[in-house]
């Protein structure tokens, strides 16, 4: 059965609306967005502009914090994390493109605590695909799209910074 994917821009609009609602409950002077590299970083870049947020945002690369590092290896385009603000006492909205096992989120939280102790951490994701291995749940979600193991979502953006999603099957035994 062929999976019909929603438009990535519709998922983004849902996620953005959820983040706006979340922002309304927090002190705006204490809120910072942190994107998980790479899709989450793209989302944060656009959210900063679309939501007209004045506080600096950050980017976390979880490559060195993964508990499955021995299986997946180091990404060839690893960029360092950048958190250009004081984390202590802040409300962090962590943003990622796809929530799957929860291991990336756990790694990002571990790294974030190396920078300080935030007042709170909320998780916003574009897509929750199910398949959790850890007790991680998003506060904000653009859409829930269950996906079978061996198939992954791939987020891309065009020159106008509009998002698109595609499916990619893993090559088993290749």
Coordinates of N, CA and C in Angstrom, one line a residue:
X1 N 0.8 -1.2 0.0 CA 0.0 0.0 0.0 C 0.9 1.2 0.0
X2 N 0.6 2.1 -0.9 CA 1.4 3.4 -1.1 C 1.0 4.4 0.0
X3 N 1.9 4.9 0.7 CA 1.6 6.0 1.7 C 1.5 7.3 1.0
X4 N 0.4 8.0 1.3 CA 0.3 9.4 0.7 C 0.8 10.4 1.8
X5 N 1.8 11.1 1.4 CA 2.4 12.0 2.4 C 1.7 13.4 2.3
X6 N 1.5 14.0 3.5 CA 0.9 15.3 3.5 C 2.0 16.3 3.0
X7 N 1.6 17.5 2.7 CA 2.6 18.5 2.3 C 3.4 18.9 3.5
X8 N 4.7 19.0 3.4 CA 5.6 19.4 4.4 C 5.3 20.8 4.9
X9 N 4.8 21.6 4.1 CA 4.5 23.0 4.5 C 3.2 23.0 5.4
X10 N 2.3 22.0 5.2 CA 1.1 21.9 6.0 C 1.6 21.4 7.4
X11 N 2.5 20.5 7.4 CA 3.0 20.0 8.7 C 3.7 21.1 9.4
X12 N 4.5 21.9 8.7 CA 5.2 23.0 9.3 C 4.2 24.0 9.9
X13 N 3.1 24.3 9.2 CA 2.1 25.3 9.7 C 1.5 24.7 11.0
X14 N 1.2 23.4 11.1 CA 0.7 22.8 12.3 C 1.7 23.0 13.4
X15 N 3.0 22.7 13.2 CA 4.0 22.8 14.2 C 4.2 24.2 14.6
X16 N 4.2 25.1 13.7 CA 4.4 26.6 14.0 C 3.2 27.0 14.9
X17 N 2.0 26.6 14.6 CA 0.9 27.0 15.4 C 1.0 26.5 16.8
X18 N 1.4 25.2 17.0 CA 1.6 24.6 18.3 C 2.7 25.3 19.1
X19 N 3.8 25.8 18.4 CA 4.9 26.5 19.1 C 4.4 27.9 19.5
X20 N 3.6 28.5 18.7 CA 3.0 29.8 19.0 C 2.1 29.7 20.3
X21 N 1.4 28.6 20.4 CA 0.5 28.4 21.6 C 1.4 28.1 22.8
X22 N 2.5 27.4 22.6 CA 3.4 27.1 23.7 C 4.1 28.4 24.2
X23 N 4.5 29.2 23.2 CA 5.2 30.5 23.5 C 4.3 31.4 24.4
X24 N 2.9 31.3 24.1 CA 2.0 32.1 24.9 C 1.9 31.8 26.4
X25 N 2.5 30.6 26.7 CA 2.4 30.2 28.1 C 3.8 30.4 28.8
X26 N 4.8 30.9 28.1 CA 6.1 31.1 28.7 C 6.5 32.6 28.7
X27 N 7.4 32.9 29.5 CA 8.0 34.3 29.6 C 8.8 34.5 28.3
X28 N 8.4 35.4 27.4 CA 9.1 35.5 26.1 C 10.6 35.9 26.2
X29 N 11.0 36.5 27.3 CA 12.4 36.9 27.5 C 13.3 35.7 27.9
X30 N 12.6 34.6 28.3 CA 13.4 33.4 28.7 C 13.3 32.2 27.8
X31 N 12.7 32.4 26.6 CA 12.5 31.3 25.6 C 13.6 31.4 24.5
X32 N 14.1 30.2 24.2 CA 15.1 30.1 23.1 C 14.7 28.8 22.4
X33 N 14.8 28.8 21.0 CA 14.6 27.6 20.2 C 16.0 27.0 20.0
X34 N 16.1 25.7 20.0 CA 17.3 25.0 19.8 C 16.9 23.9 18.8
X35 N 17.6 23.9 17.6 CA 17.3 22.9 16.6 C 18.3 21.8 16.7
X36 N 17.8 20.6 16.4 CA 18.7 19.4 16.4 C 19.2 19.2 14.9
X37 N 20.5 19.3 14.8 CA 21.1 19.2 13.4 C 20.7 17.9 12.7
X38 N 20.2 18.0 11.5 CA 20.2 19.1 10.6 C 18.8 19.6 10.3
X39 N 17.9 18.7 10.2 CA 16.5 19.2 9.9 C 15.9 20.1 10.9
X40 N 16.2 19.9 12.2 CA 15.7 20.7 13.3 C 16.3 22.1 13.2
X41 N 17.6 22.2 12.7 CA 18.3 23.5 12.6 C 17.6 24.3 11.4
X42 N 17.2 23.6 10.4 CA 16.5 24.3 9.3 C 15.2 24.9 9.8
X43 N 14.5 24.0 10.5 CA 13.2 24.4 11.0 C 13.3 25.6 12.0
X44 N 14.3 25.6 12.9 CA 14.5 26.7 13.8 C 14.8 28.0 13.1
X45 N 15.6 27.9 12.0 CA 16.0 29.1 11.2 C 14.7 29.8 10.7
X46 N 13.9 29.0 10.2 CA 12.6 29.5 9.6 C 11.7 30.0 10.7
X47 N 11.5 29.2 11.8 CA 10.6 29.6 12.9 C 11.1 30.9 13.5
X48 N 12.4 31.1 13.6 CA 12.8 32.4 14.2 C 12.3 33.6 13.4
X49 N 12.3 33.4 12.0 CA 11.8 34.5 11.2 C 10.3 34.6 11.2
X50 N 9.6 33.5 11.0 CA 8.2 33.4 10.9 C 7.5 33.9 12.2
X51 N 8.1 33.6 13.3 CA 7.5 33.9 14.6 C 8.1 35.2 15.2
X52 N 9.0 35.8 14.4 CA 9.6 37.1 14.8 C 10.2 37.1 16.2
X53 N 11.0 36.0 16.4 CA 11.6 35.8 17.8 C 12.9 36.6 17.9
X54 N 13.1 37.3 19.0 CA 14.2 38.1 19.1 C 15.4 37.5 19.8
X55 N 15.1 36.5 20.7 CA 16.2 35.8 21.4 C 17.0 34.9 20.5
X56 N 18.3 34.8 20.7 CA 19.1 33.9 19.8 C 18.7 32.5 19.9
X57 N 18.8 31.8 18.8 CA 18.5 30.3 18.8 C 19.8 29.6 18.8
X58 N 19.8 28.3 19.0 CA 20.9 27.4 19.0 C 20.8 26.2 18.1
X59 N 21.9 25.5 18.0 CA 21.9 24.2 17.2 C 22.6 23.2 18.0
X60 N 22.1 22.0 18.1 CA 22.8 20.9 18.8 C 23.0 19.8 17.7
X61 N 24.3 19.3 17.7 CA 24.6 18.2 16.9 C 24.9 17.0 17.9
X62 N 24.0 16.0 17.8 CA 24.1 14.9 18.8 C 25.0 13.8 18.5
X63 N 25.8 13.9 17.4 CA 26.6 12.8 16.9 C 27.5 12.2 18.0
X64 N 28.1 12.9 18.8 CA 29.0 12.4 19.8 C 28.3 12.0 21.1
X65 N 27.0 12.2 21.2 CA 26.2 11.9 22.4 C 25.3 10.7 22.1
X66 N 25.3 10.1 21.0 CA 24.4 9.0 20.6 C 24.8 7.8 21.4
X67 N 23.8 7.0 21.8 CA 24.2 5.7 22.5 C 24.3 4.6 21.5
X68 N 24.0 4.9 20.2 CA 24.1 3.9 19.1 C 25.2 4.3 18.1
X69 N 26.1 5.2 18.6 CA 27.2 5.7 17.8 C 28.0 4.5 17.1
X70 N 28.2 3.4 17.8 CA 28.9 2.3 17.3 C 28.2 1.7 16.1
X71 N 26.9 1.8 16.0 CA 26.1 1.3 14.9 C 26.0 2.2 13.7
X72 N 25.8 3.5 14.0 CA 25.5 4.5 12.9 C 26.7 5.3 12.5
X73 N 27.8 5.3 13.3 CA 29.0 6.0 13.0 C 28.8 7.6 13.0
X74 N 29.8 8.3 12.7 CA 29.8 9.7 12.7 C 29.4 10.2 11.4
X75 N 28.5 11.2 11.3 CA 28.1 11.8 10.1 C 29.2 12.5 9.4
X76 N 29.4 12.4 8.1 CA 30.5 13.0 7.4 C 30.5 14.5 7.5
X77 N 29.4 15.1 7.7 CA 29.3 16.6 7.7 C 29.0 17.1 9.1
X78 N 29.7 16.6 10.1 CA 29.4 16.9 11.4 C 29.9 18.4 11.7
X79 N 28.9 19.2 12.2 CA 29.2 20.6 12.5 C 29.1 20.6 14.1
X80 N 29.8 21.5 14.7 CA 29.7 21.6 16.1 C 28.4 22.2 16.6
X81 N 28.0 21.9 17.8 CA 26.9 22.5 18.4 C 27.2 24.0 18.7
X82 N 26.1 24.8 18.7 CA 26.3 26.2 18.9 C 25.1 26.7 19.8
X83 N 25.4 27.0 21.0 CA 24.4 27.5 22.0 C 24.9 28.9 22.4
X84 N 24.5 30.0 21.7 CA 25.1 31.3 22.0 C 24.3 32.1 23.0
X85 N 23.8 31.4 24.0 CA 23.1 32.1 25.1 C 23.3 31.3 26.4
X86 N 23.0 31.9 27.5 CA 23.0 31.3 28.8 C 21.8 30.4 28.9
X87 N 22.0 29.1 29.2 CA 21.0 28.1 29.3 C 20.3 28.1 30.6
X88 N 21.0 28.3 31.7 CA 20.5 28.3 33.0 C 19.2 29.1 33.2
X89 N 18.2 28.5 33.7 CA 16.9 29.2 33.9 C 16.1 29.6 32.7
X90 N 16.5 29.1 31.5 CA 15.7 29.4 30.3 C 14.7 28.3 30.0
X91 N 13.7 28.7 29.2 CA 12.8 27.7 28.7 C 13.2 27.4 27.2
X92 N 13.6 26.1 27.0 CA 14.2 25.7 25.7 C 13.1 25.0 25.0
X93 N 12.9 25.4 23.8 CA 12.0 24.6 22.9 C 12.9 23.9 21.9
X94 N 13.1 22.6 22.1 CA 14.0 21.8 21.2 C 13.2 21.4 20.0
X95 N 13.7 21.6 18.8 CA 13.0 21.3 17.6 C 13.7 20.3 16.7
X96 N 13.0 19.3 16.2 CA 13.6 18.3 15.4 C 12.6 18.0 14.2
X97 N 13.1 17.4 13.1 CA 12.2 17.1 12.0 C 11.5 15.9 12.2
X98 N 12.1 14.8 12.6 CA 11.5 13.5 12.7 C 11.7 12.9 14.1
X99 N 10.7 12.5 14.8 CA 10.8 11.8 16.1 C 10.6 10.3 15.8
X100 N 11.5 9.5 16.1 CA 11.4 8.0 15.9 C 11.7 7.3 17.2
X101 N 12.9 6.9 17.5 CA 13.1 6.0 18.6 C 13.2 6.8 19.9
X102 N 13.5 8.1 19.8 CA 13.7 9.0 21.0 C 15.2 9.1 21.4
X103 N 16.1 8.4 20.7 CA 17.5 8.4 21.1 C 18.1 9.7 20.7
X104 N 17.8 10.3 19.6 CA 18.3 11.6 19.3 C 17.9 12.7 20.3
X105 N 16.7 12.6 20.7 CA 16.2 13.6 21.7 C 16.9 13.4 23.0
X106 N 17.1 12.2 23.4 CA 17.8 11.9 24.7 C 19.2 12.5 24.6
X107 N 19.9 12.2 23.4 CA 21.3 12.7 23.2 C 21.3 14.3 23.3
X108 N 20.3 14.9 22.6 CA 20.3 16.4 22.6 C 20.1 16.9 24.0
X109 N 19.2 16.3 24.8 CA 19.0 16.8 26.2 C 20.3 16.6 27.0
X110 N 21.0 15.5 26.8 CA 22.2 15.3 27.5 C 23.2 16.4 27.2
X111 N 23.4 16.7 25.9 CA 24.3 17.7 25.5 C 23.9 19.1 26.0
X112 N 22.6 19.4 26.0 CA 22.1 20.7 26.4 C 22.4 20.9 27.9
X113 N 22.4 19.9 28.7 CA 22.7 20.0 30.1 C 24.2 20.3 30.3
X114 N 25.0 20.0 29.3 CA 26.5 20.4 29.4 C 26.6 21.9 29.4
X115 N 25.6 22.6 28.8 CA 25.6 24.0 28.7 C 25.0 24.7 30.0
X116 N 24.2 24.0 30.7 CA 23.6 24.6 31.9 C 22.3 23.8 32.2
X117 N 21.5 24.4 33.2 CA 20.3 23.7 33.6 C 19.1 24.6 33.3
X118 N 18.4 24.3 32.2 CA 17.2 25.1 31.8 C 16.1 24.9 32.8
X119 N 15.2 25.9 32.8 CA 14.0 25.8 33.6 C 13.1 24.7 33.1
X120 N 13.0 24.6 31.8 CA 12.1 23.6 31.1 C 12.7 23.3 29.7
X121 N 12.3 22.1 29.2 CA 12.6 21.8 27.9 C 11.3 21.2 27.3
X122 N 10.9 21.8 26.2 CA 9.8 21.3 25.4 C 10.3 20.7 24.1
X123 N 9.6 19.8 23.6 CA 10.0 19.2 22.3 C 8.9 19.4 21.2
X124 N 9.4 20.0 20.1 CA 8.5 20.2 18.9 C 9.1 19.5 17.8
X125 N 8.3 18.7 17.1 CA 8.7 17.9 15.9 C 7.8 18.1 14.8
X126 N 8.4 18.0 13.6 CA 7.6 18.1 12.4 C 6.7 16.9 12.2
X127 N 7.4 15.7 12.4 CA 6.7 14.4 12.2 C 7.0 13.5 13.3
X128 N 6.0 12.8 13.9 CA 6.2 11.7 14.8 C 5.9 10.5 14.1
X129 N 6.9 9.6 13.8 CA 6.7 8.4 13.0 C 6.4 7.2 13.8
X130 N 6.4 7.3 15.2 CA 6.2 6.1 16.0 C 7.5 5.4 16.1
X131 N 7.4 4.2 16.8 CA 8.6 3.4 16.9 C 9.5 3.7 18.1
X132 N 8.9 4.3 19.2 CA 9.7 4.7 20.3 C 10.4 3.6 21.0
X133 N 11.7 3.8 21.4 CA 12.5 2.9 22.2 C 12.7 3.5 23.6
X134 N 12.5 4.8 23.7 CA 12.7 5.5 25.0 C 11.4 6.3 25.2
X135 N 11.1 6.6 26.5 CA 9.9 7.3 26.9 C 9.9 8.8 26.5
X136 N 9.9 9.1 25.3 CA 10.0 10.5 24.8 C 8.7 10.8 24.0
X137 N 8.1 12.0 24.3 CA 6.9 12.4 23.6 C 7.0 13.9 23.3
X138 N 6.5 14.3 22.1 CA 6.6 15.7 21.8 C 5.5 16.5 22.5
X139 N 5.8 17.8 22.8 CA 4.8 18.7 23.3 C 4.0 19.3 22.1
X140 N 4.7 19.4 21.0 CA 4.2 20.0 19.7 C 4.5 19.1 18.6
X141 N 3.6 18.8 17.7 CA 3.8 17.9 16.6 C 3.1 18.4 15.4
X142 N 3.8 18.5 14.2 CA 3.2 18.9 13.0 C 2.2 17.8 12.5
X143 N 2.5 16.5 12.7 CA 1.7 15.4 12.2 C 2.3 14.1 12.7
X144 N 1.4 13.1 12.9 CA 1.8 11.8 13.2 C 1.6 10.9 12.0
X145 N 2.7 10.3 11.5 CA 2.7 9.5 10.3 C 3.5 8.2 10.6
X146 N 2.8 7.2 11.0 CA 3.5 5.9 11.3 C 4.2 5.4 10.0
X147 N 5.4 4.9 10.2 CA 6.2 4.5 9.1 C 6.9 3.1 9.5
X148 N 6.9 2.2 8.6 CA 7.5 0.9 8.8 C 9.0 1.0 8.9
X149 N 9.5 0.1 9.7 CA 11.0 0.0 9.9 C 11.6 -0.2 8.5
X150 N 12.8 0.4 8.3 CA 13.4 0.2 7.0 C 13.1 1.3 6.0
X151 N 12.2 2.2 6.4 CA 11.8 3.3 5.6 C 12.0 4.6 6.4
X152 N 12.5 5.6 5.8 CA 12.7 6.9 6.6 C 12.2 8.1 5.8
X153 N 11.8 9.1 6.6 CA 11.5 10.4 6.0 C 12.7 11.1 5.7
X154 N 12.7 11.9 4.6 CA 13.9 12.8 4.3 C 13.3 14.2 4.1
X155 N 13.7 15.1 4.9 CA 13.3 16.5 4.8 C 14.3 17.3 4.0
X156 N 13.7 18.1 3.1 CA 14.6 18.9 2.2 C 13.9 20.3 2.2
X157 N 14.7 21.3 1.7 CA 14.2 22.6 1.5 C 14.7 23.1 0.1
X158 N 13.9 23.9 -0.5 CA 14.3 24.5 -1.8 C 14.9 25.9 -1.6
X159 N 15.2 26.5 -2.7 CA 15.9 27.8 -2.7 C 15.1 28.9 -2.0
X160 N 13.8 28.7 -2.0 CA 12.9 29.7 -1.3 C 12.7 29.3 0.2
X161 N 13.4 28.3 0.6 CA 13.4 27.8 2.0 C 12.0 27.1 2.4
X162 N 11.3 26.6 1.3 CA 10.1 25.9 1.5 C 10.5 24.4 1.7
X163 N 9.7 23.7 2.6 CA 10.1 22.4 3.0 C 9.4 21.3 2.1
X164 N 10.0 20.2 2.0 CA 9.4 19.0 1.3 C 9.8 17.8 2.0
X165 N 9.0 16.7 2.0 CA 9.4 15.5 2.6 C 9.2 14.4 1.6
X166 N 10.1 13.4 1.7 CA 10.1 12.3 0.8 C 10.3 11.0 1.6
X167 N 10.2 9.9 1.0 CA 10.5 8.6 1.7 C 11.7 8.0 1.0
X168 N 12.5 7.3 1.9 CA 13.7 6.6 1.4 C 13.7 5.3 2.1
X169 N 13.8 4.2 1.2 CA 14.0 2.8 1.7 C 15.4 2.6 2.0
X170 N 15.7 1.9 3.1 CA 17.1 1.5 3.4 C 17.5 0.3 2.5
X171 N 18.7 0.3 2.1 CA 19.2 -0.8 1.3 C 19.6 -1.9 2.3
X172 N 18.8 -2.9 2.4 CA 19.1 -4.0 3.3 C 20.1 -5.0 2.6
X173 N 21.2 -5.2 3.2 CA 22.2 -6.2 2.7 C 23.0 -5.6 1.5
X174 N 22.9 -4.4 1.3 CA 23.7 -3.8 0.2 C 25.1 -3.4 0.6

